[in-house]
PDB file of C-alpha atoms in Angstrom:
ATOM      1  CA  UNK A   1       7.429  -1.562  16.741  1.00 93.00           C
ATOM      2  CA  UNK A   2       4.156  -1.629  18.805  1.00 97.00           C
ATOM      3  CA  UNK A   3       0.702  -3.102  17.930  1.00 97.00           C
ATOM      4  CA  UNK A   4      -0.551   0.202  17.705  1.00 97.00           C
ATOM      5  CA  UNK A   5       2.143   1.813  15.209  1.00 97.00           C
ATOM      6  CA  UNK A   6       1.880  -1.542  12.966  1.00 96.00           C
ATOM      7  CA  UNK A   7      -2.023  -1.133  13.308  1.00 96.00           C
ATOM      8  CA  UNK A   8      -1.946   2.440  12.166  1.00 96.00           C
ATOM      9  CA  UNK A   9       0.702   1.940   9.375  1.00 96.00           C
ATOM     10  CA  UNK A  10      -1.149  -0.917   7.780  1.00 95.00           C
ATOM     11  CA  UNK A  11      -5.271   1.391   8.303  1.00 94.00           C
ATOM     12  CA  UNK A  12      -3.482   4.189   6.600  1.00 93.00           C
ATOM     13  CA  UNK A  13      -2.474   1.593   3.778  1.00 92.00           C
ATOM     14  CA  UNK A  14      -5.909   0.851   3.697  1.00 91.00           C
ATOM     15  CA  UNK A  15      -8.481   3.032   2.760  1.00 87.00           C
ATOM     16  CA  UNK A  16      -7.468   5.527   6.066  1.00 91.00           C
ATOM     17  CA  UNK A  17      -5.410   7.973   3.851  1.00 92.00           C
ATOM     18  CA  UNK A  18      -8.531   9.118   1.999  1.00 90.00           C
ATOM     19  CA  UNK A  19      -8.810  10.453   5.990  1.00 91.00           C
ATOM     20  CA  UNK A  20      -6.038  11.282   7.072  1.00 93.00           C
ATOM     21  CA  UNK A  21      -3.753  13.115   4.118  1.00 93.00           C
ATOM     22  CA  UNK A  22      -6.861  15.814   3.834  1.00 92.00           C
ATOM     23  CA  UNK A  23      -6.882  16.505   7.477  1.00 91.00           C
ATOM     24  CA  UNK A  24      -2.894  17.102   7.663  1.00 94.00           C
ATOM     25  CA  UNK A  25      -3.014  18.896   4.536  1.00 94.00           C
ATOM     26  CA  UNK A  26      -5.572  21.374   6.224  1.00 93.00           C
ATOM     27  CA  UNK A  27      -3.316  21.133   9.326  1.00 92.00           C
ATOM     28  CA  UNK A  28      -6.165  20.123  11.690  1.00 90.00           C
ATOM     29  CA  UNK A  29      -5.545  16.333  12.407  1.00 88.00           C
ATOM     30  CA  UNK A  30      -7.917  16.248  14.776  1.00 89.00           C
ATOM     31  CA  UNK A  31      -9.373  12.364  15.348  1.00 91.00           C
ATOM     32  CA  UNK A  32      -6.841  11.398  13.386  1.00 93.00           C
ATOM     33  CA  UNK A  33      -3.506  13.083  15.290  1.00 93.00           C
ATOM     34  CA  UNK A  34      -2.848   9.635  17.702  1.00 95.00           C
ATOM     35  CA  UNK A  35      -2.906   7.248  14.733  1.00 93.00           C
ATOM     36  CA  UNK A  36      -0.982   9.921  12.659  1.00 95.00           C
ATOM     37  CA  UNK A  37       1.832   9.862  15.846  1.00 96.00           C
ATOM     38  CA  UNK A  38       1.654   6.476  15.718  1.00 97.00           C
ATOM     39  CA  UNK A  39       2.268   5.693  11.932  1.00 97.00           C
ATOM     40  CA  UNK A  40       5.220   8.224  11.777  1.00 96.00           C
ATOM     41  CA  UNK A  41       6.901   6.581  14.841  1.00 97.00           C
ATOM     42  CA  UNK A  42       6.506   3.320  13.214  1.00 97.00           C
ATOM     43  CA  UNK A  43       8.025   4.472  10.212  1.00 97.00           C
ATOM     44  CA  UNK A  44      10.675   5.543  12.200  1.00 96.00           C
ATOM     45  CA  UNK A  45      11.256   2.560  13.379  1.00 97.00           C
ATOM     46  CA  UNK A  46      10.837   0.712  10.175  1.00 96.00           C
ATOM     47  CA  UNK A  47      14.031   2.727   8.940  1.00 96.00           C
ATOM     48  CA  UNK A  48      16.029   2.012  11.638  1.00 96.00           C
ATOM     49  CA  UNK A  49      15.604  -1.566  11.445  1.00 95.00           C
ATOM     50  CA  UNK A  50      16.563  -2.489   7.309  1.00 94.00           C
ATOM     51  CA  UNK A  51      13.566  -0.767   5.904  1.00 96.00           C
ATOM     52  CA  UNK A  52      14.803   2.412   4.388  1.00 97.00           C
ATOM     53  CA  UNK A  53      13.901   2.119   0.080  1.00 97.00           C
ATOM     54  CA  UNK A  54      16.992   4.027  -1.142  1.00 95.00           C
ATOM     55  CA  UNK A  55      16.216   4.227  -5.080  1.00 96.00           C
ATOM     56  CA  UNK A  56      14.260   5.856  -7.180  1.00 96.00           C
ATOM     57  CA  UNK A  57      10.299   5.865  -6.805  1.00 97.00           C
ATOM     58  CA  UNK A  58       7.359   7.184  -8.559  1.00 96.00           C
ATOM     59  CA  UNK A  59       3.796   8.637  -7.903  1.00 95.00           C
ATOM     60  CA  UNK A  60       1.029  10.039 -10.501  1.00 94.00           C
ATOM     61  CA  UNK A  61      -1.011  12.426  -9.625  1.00 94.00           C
ATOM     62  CA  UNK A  62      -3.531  14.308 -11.035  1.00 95.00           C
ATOM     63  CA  UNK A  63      -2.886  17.928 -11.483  1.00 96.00           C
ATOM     64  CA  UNK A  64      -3.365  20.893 -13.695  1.00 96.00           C
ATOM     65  CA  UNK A  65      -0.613  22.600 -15.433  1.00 95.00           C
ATOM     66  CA  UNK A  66      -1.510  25.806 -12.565  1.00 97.00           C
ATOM     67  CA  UNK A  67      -0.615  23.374  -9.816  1.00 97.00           C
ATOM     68  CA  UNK A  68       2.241  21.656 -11.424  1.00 98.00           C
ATOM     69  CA  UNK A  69       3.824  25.462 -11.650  1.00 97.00           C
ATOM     70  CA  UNK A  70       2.634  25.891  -8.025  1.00 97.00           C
ATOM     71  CA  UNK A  71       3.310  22.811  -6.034  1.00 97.00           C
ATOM     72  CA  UNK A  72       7.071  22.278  -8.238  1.00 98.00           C
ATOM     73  CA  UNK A  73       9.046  25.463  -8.494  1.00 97.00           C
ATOM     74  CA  UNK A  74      12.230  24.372 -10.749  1.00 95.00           C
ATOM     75  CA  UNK A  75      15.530  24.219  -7.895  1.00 97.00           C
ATOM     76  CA  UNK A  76      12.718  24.826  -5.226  1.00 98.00           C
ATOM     77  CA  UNK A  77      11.145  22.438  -2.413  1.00 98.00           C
ATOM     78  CA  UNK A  78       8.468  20.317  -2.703  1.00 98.00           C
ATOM     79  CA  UNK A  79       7.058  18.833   0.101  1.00 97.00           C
ATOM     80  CA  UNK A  80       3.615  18.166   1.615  1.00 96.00           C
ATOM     81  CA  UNK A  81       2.388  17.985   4.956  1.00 96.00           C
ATOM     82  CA  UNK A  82       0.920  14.576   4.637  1.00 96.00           C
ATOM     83  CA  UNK A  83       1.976  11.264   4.276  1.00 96.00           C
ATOM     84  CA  UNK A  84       3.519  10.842   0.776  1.00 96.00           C
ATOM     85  CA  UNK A  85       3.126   7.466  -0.296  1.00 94.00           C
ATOM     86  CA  UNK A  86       4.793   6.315  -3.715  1.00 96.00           C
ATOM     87  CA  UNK A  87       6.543   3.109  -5.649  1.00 95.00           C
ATOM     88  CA  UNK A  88       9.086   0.789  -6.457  1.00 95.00           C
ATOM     89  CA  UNK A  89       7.479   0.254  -9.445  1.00 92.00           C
ATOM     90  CA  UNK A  90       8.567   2.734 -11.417  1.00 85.00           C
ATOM     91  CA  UNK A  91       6.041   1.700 -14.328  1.00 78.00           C
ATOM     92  CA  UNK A  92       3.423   3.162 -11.527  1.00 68.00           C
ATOM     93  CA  UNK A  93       0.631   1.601  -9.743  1.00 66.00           C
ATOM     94  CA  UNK A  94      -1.828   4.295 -10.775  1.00 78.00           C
ATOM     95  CA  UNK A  95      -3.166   6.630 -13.137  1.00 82.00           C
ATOM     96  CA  UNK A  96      -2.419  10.344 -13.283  1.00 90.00           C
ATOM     97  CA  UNK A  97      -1.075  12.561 -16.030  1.00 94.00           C
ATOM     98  CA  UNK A  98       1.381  13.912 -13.512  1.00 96.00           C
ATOM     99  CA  UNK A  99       3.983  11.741 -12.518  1.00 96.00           C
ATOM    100  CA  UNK A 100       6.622  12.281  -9.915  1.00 96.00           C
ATOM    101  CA  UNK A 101       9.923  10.426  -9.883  1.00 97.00           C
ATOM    102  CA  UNK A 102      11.569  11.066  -6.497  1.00 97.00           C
ATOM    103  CA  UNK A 103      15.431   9.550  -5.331  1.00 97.00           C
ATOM    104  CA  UNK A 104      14.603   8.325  -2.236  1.00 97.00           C
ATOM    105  CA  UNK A 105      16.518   8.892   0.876  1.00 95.00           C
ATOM    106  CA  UNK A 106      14.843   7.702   3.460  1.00 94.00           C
ATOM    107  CA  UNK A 107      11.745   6.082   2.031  1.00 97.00           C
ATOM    108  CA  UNK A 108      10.271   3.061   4.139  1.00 98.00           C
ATOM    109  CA  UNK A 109       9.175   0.086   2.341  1.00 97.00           C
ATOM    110  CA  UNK A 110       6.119  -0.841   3.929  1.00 97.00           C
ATOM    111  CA  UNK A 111       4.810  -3.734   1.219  1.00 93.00           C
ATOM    112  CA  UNK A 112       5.375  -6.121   4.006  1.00 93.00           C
ATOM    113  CA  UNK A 113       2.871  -4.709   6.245  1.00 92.00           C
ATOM    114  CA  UNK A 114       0.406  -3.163   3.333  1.00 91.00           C
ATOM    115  CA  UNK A 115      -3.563  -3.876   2.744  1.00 87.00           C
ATOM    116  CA  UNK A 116      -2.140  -4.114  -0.988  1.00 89.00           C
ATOM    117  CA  UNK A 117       1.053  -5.623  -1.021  1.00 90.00           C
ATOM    118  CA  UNK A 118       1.528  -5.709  -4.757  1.00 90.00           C
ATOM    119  CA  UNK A 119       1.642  -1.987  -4.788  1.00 91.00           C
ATOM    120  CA  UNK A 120       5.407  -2.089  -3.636  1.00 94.00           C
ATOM    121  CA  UNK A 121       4.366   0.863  -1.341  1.00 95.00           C
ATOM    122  CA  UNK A 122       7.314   2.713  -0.185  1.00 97.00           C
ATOM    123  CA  UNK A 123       5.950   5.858   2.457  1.00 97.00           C
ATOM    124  CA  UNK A 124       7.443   8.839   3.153  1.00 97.00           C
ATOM    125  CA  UNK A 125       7.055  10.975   6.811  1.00 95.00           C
ATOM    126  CA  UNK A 126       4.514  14.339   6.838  1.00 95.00           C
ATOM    127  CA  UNK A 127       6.754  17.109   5.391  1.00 96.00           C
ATOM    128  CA  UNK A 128       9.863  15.712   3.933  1.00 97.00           C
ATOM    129  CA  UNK A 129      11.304  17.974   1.724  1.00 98.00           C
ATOM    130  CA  UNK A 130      12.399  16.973  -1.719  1.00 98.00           C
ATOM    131  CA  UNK A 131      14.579  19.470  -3.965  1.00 98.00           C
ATOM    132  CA  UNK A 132      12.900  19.559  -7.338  1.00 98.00           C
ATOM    133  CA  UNK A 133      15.287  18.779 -10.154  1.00 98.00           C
ATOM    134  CA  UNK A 134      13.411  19.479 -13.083  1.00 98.00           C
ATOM    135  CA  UNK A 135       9.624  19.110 -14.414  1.00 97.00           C
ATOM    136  CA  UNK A 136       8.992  18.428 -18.278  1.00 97.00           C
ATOM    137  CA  UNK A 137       5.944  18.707 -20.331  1.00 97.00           C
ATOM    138  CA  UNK A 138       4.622  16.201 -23.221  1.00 95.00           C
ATOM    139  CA  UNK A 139       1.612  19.124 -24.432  1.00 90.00           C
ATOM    140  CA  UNK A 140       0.444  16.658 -27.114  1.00 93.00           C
ATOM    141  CA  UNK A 141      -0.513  14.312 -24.162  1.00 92.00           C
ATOM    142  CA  UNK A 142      -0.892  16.685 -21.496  1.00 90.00           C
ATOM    143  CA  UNK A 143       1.338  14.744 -19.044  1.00 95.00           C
ATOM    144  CA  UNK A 144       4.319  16.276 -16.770  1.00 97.00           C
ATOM    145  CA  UNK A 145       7.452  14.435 -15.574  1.00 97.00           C
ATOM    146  CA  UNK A 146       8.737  16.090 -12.121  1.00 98.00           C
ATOM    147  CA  UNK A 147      12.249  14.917 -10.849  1.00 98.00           C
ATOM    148  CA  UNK A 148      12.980  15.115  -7.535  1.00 98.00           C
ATOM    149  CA  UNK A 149      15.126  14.496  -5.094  1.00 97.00           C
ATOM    150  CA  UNK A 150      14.719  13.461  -1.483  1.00 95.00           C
ATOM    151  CA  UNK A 151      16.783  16.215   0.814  1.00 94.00           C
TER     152      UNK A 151
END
């Protein structure tokens, strides 16, 4: 891995996603396309060299029910065209009334490399697809469960 791919995974880590996911979710990049280049080559790296998470992994979001229906059609894809970052820690890192548990594939555990190690980061590439298994509802809380599962 270069200095420059190690650089960019451990800014986006930082506070560079707040950047960076927006801009690839609008598909305009822009300022942000080298770093992006170089953080997905790292990754790519990172997985061939011992780094893959294969396991399950979860990430809360918040959502409304509209979106939920939206974003997680039941036996459909889910994916999203920016980084998707998630845990190991499947008691979740933070707070959201949506929460996403995902069997990773090909998840790269980049803790080791993190601003915030303790999150147990595990990152996947722009636009991997996951197959969406099932989504639940608690309506006395208002919180969703969405299974999925890394294609």
């Amino acid at each position: 891995m270069t200095d420059n791919e190690y650089l960019a995974i451990r800014g986006y880590t930082s506070n560079l996603y707040e950047h960076i996911n927006p801009a690839l979710r609008a598909g305009d990049a822009g300022k942000w396309s080298q770093l992006t280049s170089e953080a997905a080559n790292g990754l790519g790296k990172l997985a061939d060299n011992g780094y893959v998470y294969s396991g399950d992994v979860v990430r809360n979001l918040h959502l409304t029910d509209d979106q939920v229906h939206q974003l997680f059609p039941v036996n459909g894809v889910f994916s999203d065209r920016a980084f998707l970052s998630t845990t190991s820690d499947l008691g979740g890192v933070f707070p959201g009334k949506v929460t996403m548990r995902i069997a990773s594939k090909t998840g790269v555990s980049v803790s080791s490399m993190s601003e915030y190690p303790r999150e147990a980061e595990v990152l996947f590439s722009p636009s991997t697809p996951f197959k969406v298994l099932g989504r639940t509802q608690d309506p006395t809380k208002g919180t969703w469960d969405i299974s999925l599962e890394e294609l």
